mmCIF file of the C-alpha atoms, coordinates in Angstrom:
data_MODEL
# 
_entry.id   MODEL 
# 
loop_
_atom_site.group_PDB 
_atom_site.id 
_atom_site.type_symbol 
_atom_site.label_atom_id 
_atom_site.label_alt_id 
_atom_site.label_comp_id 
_atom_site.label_asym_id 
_atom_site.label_entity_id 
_atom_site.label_seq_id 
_atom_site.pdbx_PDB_ins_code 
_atom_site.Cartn_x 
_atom_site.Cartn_y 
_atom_site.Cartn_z 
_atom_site.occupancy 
_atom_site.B_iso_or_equiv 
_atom_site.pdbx_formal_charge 
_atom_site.auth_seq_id 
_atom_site.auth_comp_id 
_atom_site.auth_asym_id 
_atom_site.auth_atom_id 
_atom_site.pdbx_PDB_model_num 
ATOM 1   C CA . UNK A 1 1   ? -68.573 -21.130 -124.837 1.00 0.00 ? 1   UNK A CA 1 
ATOM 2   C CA . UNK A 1 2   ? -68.036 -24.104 -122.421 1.00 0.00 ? 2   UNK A CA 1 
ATOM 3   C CA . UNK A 1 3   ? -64.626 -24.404 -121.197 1.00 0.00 ? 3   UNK A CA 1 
ATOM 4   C CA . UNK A 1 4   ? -64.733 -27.594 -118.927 1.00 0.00 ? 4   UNK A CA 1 
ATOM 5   C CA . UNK A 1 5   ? -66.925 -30.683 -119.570 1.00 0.00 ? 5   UNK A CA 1 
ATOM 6   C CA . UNK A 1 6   ? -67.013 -33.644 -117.404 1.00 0.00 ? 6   UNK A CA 1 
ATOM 7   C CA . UNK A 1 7   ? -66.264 -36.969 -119.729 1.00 0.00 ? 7   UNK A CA 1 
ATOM 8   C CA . UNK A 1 8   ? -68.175 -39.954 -118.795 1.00 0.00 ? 8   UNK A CA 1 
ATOM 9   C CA . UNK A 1 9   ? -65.082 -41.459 -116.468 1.00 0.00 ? 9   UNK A CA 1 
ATOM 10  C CA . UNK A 1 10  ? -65.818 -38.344 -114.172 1.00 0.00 ? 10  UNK A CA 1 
ATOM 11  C CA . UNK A 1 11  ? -62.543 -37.068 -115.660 1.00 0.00 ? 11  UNK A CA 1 
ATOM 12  C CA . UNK A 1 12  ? -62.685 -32.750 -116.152 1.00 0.00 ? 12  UNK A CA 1 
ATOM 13  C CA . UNK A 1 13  ? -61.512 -32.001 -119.792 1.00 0.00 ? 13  UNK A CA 1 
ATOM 14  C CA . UNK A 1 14  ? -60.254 -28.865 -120.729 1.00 0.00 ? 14  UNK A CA 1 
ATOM 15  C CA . UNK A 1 15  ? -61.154 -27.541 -124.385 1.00 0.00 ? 15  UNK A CA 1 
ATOM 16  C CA . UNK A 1 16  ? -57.851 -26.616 -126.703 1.00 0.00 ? 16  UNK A CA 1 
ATOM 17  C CA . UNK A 1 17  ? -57.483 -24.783 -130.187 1.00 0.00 ? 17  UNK A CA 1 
ATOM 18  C CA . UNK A 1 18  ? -55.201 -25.936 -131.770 1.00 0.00 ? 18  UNK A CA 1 
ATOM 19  C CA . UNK A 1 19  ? -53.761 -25.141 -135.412 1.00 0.00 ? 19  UNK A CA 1 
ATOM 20  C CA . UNK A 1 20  ? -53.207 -27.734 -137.695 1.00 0.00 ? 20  UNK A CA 1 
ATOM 21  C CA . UNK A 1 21  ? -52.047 -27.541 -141.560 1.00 0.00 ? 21  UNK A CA 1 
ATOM 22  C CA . UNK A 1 22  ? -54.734 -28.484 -143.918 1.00 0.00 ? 22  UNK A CA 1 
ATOM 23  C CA . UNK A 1 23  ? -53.397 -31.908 -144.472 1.00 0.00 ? 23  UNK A CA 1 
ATOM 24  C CA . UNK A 1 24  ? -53.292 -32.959 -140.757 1.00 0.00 ? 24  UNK A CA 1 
ATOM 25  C CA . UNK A 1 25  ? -57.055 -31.814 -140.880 1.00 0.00 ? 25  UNK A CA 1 
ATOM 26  C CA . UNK A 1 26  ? -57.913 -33.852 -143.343 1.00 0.00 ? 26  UNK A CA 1 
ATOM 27  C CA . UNK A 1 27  ? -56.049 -36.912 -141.773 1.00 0.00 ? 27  UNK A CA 1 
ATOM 28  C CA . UNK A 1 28  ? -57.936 -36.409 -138.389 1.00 0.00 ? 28  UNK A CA 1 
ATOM 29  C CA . UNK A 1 29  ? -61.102 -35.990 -140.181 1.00 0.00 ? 29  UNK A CA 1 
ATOM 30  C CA . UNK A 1 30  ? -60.529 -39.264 -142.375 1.00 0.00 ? 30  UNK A CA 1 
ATOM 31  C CA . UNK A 1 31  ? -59.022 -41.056 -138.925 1.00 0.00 ? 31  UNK A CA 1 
ATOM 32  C CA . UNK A 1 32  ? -62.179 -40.059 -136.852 1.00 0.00 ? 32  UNK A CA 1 
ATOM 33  C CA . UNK A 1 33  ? -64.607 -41.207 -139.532 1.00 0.00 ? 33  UNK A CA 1 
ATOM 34  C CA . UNK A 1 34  ? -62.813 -44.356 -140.059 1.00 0.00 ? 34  UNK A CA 1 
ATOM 35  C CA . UNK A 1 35  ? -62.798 -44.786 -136.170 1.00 0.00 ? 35  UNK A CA 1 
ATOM 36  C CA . UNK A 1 36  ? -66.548 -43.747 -135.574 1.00 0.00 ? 36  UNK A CA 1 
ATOM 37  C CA . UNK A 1 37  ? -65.132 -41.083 -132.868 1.00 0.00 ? 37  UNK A CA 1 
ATOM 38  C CA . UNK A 1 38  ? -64.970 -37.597 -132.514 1.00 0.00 ? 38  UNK A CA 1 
ATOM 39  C CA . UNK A 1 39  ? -61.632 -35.717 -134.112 1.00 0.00 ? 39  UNK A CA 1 
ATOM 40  C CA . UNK A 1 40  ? -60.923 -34.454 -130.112 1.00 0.00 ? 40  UNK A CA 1 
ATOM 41  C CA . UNK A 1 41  ? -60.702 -38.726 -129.608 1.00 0.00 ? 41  UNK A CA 1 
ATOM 42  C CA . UNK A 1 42  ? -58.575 -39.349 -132.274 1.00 0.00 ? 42  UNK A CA 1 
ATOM 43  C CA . UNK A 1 43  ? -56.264 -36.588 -131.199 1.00 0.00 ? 43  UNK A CA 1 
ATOM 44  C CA . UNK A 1 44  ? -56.669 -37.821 -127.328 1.00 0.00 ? 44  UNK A CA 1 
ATOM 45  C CA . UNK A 1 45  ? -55.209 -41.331 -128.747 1.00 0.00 ? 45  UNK A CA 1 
ATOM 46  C CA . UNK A 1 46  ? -52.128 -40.098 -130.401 1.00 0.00 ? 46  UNK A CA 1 
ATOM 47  C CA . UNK A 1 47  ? -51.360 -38.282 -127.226 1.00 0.00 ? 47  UNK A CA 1 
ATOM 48  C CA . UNK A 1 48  ? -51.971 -41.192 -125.555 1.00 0.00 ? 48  UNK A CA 1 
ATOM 49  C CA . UNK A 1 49  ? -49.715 -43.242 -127.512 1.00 0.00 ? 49  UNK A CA 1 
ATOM 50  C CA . UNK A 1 50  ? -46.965 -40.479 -127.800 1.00 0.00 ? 50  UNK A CA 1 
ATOM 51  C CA . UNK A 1 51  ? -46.795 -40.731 -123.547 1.00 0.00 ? 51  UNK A CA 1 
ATOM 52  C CA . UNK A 1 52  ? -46.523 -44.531 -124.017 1.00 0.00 ? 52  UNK A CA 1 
ATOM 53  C CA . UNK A 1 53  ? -43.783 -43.851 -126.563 1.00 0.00 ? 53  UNK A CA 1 
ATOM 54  C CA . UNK A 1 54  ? -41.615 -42.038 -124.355 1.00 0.00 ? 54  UNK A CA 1 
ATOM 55  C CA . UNK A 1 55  ? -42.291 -44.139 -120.992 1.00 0.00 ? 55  UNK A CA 1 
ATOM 56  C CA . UNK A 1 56  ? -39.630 -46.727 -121.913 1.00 0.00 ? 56  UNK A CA 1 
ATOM 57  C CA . UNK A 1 57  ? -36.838 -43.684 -121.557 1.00 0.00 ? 57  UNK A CA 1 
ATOM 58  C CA . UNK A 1 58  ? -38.762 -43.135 -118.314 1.00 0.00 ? 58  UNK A CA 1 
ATOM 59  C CA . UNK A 1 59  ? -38.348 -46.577 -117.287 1.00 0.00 ? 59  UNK A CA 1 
ATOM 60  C CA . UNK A 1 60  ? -34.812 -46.688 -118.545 1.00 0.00 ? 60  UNK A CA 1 
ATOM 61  C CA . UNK A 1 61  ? -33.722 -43.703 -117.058 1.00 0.00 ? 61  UNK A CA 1 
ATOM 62  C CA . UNK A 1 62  ? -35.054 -44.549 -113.146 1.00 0.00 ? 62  UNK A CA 1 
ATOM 63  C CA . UNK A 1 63  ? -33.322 -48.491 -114.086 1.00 0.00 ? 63  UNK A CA 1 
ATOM 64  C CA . UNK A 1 64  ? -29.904 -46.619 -114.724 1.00 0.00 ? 64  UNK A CA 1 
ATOM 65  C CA . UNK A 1 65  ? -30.309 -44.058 -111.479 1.00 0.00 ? 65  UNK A CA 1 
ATOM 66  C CA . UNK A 1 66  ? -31.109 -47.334 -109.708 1.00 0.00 ? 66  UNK A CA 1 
ATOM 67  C CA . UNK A 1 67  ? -27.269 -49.065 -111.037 1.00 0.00 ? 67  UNK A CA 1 
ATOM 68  C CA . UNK A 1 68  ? -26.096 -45.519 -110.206 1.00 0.00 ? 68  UNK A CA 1 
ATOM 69  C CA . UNK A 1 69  ? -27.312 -45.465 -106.681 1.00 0.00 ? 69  UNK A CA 1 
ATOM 70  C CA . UNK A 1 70  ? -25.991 -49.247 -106.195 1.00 0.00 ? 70  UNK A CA 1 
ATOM 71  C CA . UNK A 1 71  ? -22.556 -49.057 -107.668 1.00 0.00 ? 71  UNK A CA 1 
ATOM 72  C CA . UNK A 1 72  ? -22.488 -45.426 -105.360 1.00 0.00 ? 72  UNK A CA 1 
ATOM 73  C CA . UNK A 1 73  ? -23.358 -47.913 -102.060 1.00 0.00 ? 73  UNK A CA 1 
ATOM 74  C CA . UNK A 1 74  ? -21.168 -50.898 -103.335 1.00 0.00 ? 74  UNK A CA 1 
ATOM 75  C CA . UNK A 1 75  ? -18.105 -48.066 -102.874 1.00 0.00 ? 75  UNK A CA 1 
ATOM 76  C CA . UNK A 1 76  ? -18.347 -47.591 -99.245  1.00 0.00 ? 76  UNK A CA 1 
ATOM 77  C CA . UNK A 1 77  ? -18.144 -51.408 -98.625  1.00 0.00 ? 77  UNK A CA 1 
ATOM 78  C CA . UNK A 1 78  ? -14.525 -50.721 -99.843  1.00 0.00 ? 78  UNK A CA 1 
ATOM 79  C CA . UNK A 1 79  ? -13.135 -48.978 -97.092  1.00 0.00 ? 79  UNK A CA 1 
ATOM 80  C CA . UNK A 1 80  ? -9.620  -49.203 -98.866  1.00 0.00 ? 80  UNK A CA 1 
ATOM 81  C CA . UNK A 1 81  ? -11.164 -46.838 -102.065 1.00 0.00 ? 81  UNK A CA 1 
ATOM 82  C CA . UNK A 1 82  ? -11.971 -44.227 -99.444  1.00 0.00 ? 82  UNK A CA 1 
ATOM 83  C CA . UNK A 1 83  ? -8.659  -43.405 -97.663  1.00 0.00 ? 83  UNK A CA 1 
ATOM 84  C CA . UNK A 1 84  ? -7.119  -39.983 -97.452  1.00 0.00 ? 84  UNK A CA 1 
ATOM 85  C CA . UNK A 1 85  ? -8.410  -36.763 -97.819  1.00 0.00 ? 85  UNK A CA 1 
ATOM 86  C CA . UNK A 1 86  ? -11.652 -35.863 -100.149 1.00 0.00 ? 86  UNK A CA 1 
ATOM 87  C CA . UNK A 1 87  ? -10.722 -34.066 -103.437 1.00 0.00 ? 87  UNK A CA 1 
ATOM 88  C CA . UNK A 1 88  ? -11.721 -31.052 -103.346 1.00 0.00 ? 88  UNK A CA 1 
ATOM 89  C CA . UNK A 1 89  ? -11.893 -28.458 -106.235 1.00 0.00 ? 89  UNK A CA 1 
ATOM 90  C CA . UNK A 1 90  ? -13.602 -25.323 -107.882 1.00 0.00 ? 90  UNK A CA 1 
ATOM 91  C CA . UNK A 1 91  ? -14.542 -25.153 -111.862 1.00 0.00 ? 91  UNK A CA 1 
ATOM 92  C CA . UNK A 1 92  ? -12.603 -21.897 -112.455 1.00 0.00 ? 92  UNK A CA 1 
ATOM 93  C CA . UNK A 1 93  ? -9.097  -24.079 -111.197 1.00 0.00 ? 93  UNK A CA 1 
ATOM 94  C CA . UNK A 1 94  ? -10.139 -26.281 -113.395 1.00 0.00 ? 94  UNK A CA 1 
ATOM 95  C CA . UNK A 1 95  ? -10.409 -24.070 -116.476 1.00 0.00 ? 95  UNK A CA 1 
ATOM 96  C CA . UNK A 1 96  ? -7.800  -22.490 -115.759 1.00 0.00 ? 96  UNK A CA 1 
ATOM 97  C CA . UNK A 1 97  ? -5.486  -25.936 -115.384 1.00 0.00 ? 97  UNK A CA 1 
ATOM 98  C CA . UNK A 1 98  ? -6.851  -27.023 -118.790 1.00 0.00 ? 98  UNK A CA 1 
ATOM 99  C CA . UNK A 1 99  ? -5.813  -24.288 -120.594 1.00 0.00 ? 99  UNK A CA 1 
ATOM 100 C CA . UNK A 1 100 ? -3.125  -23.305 -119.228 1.00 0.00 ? 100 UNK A CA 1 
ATOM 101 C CA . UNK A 1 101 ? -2.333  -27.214 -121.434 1.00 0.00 ? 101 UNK A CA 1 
ATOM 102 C CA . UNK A 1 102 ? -4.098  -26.212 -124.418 1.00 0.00 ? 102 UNK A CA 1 
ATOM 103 C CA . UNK A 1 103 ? -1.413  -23.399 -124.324 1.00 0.00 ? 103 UNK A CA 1 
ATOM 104 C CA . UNK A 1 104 ? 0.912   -24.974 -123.610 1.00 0.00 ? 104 UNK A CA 1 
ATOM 105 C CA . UNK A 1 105 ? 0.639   -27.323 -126.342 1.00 0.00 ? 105 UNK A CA 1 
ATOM 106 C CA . UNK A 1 106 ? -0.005  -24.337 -128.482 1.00 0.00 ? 106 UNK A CA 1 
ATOM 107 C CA . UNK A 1 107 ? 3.459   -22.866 -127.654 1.00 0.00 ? 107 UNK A CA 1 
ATOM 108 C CA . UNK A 1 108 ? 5.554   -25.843 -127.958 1.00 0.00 ? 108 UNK A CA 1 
ATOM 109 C CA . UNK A 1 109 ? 4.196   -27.046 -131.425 1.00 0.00 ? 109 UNK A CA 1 
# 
């Protein structure tokens, strides 16, 4: 059995199984024949397009790291925001501040 094959763009492809229910089968069948490709093409293109899909959050994501990293370097122009000492704190003082409130609250109704 031949587990590489070199496509015609030089690219390596590696062979999958993969399961499908019977009515997926049938729709790649019906897709491929409609398409005049093989079923491994028509499964290649809704990969494809499933990548493309997501690329926007990709896009959005790096855009909003980007206004992240600006507003971050926009700070230090404003020498007045960074006076004093740093805060500095540890997650278990923080637990145990909030719920020492929840009890609190608890307690007094």
């Amino acid at each position: 059995m031949m587990m590489y094959m070199e496509a015609r763009m030089g690219d390596v492809m590696v062979r999958k199984q993969i399961y499908l229910p019977r009515q997926q089968n049938q729709l790649v069948k019906r897709l491929a024949k409609q398409r005049g490709v093989s079923e491994a093409e028509v499964i290649r293109q809704a990969l494809k397009r499933e990548a493309e899909m997501s690329a926007p959050v990709v896009r959005d994501s790096k855009r909003a790291l980007d206004e992240i990293i600006a507003f971050a370097r926009s700070l230090r122009e404003h020498s007045e925001l960074m006076q004093g000492e740093p805060i500095r704190w540890n997650r278990q003082e923080l637990y145990e501040e909030r719920e020492s409130r929840w009890f609190e609250k608890d307690e007094g109704g």
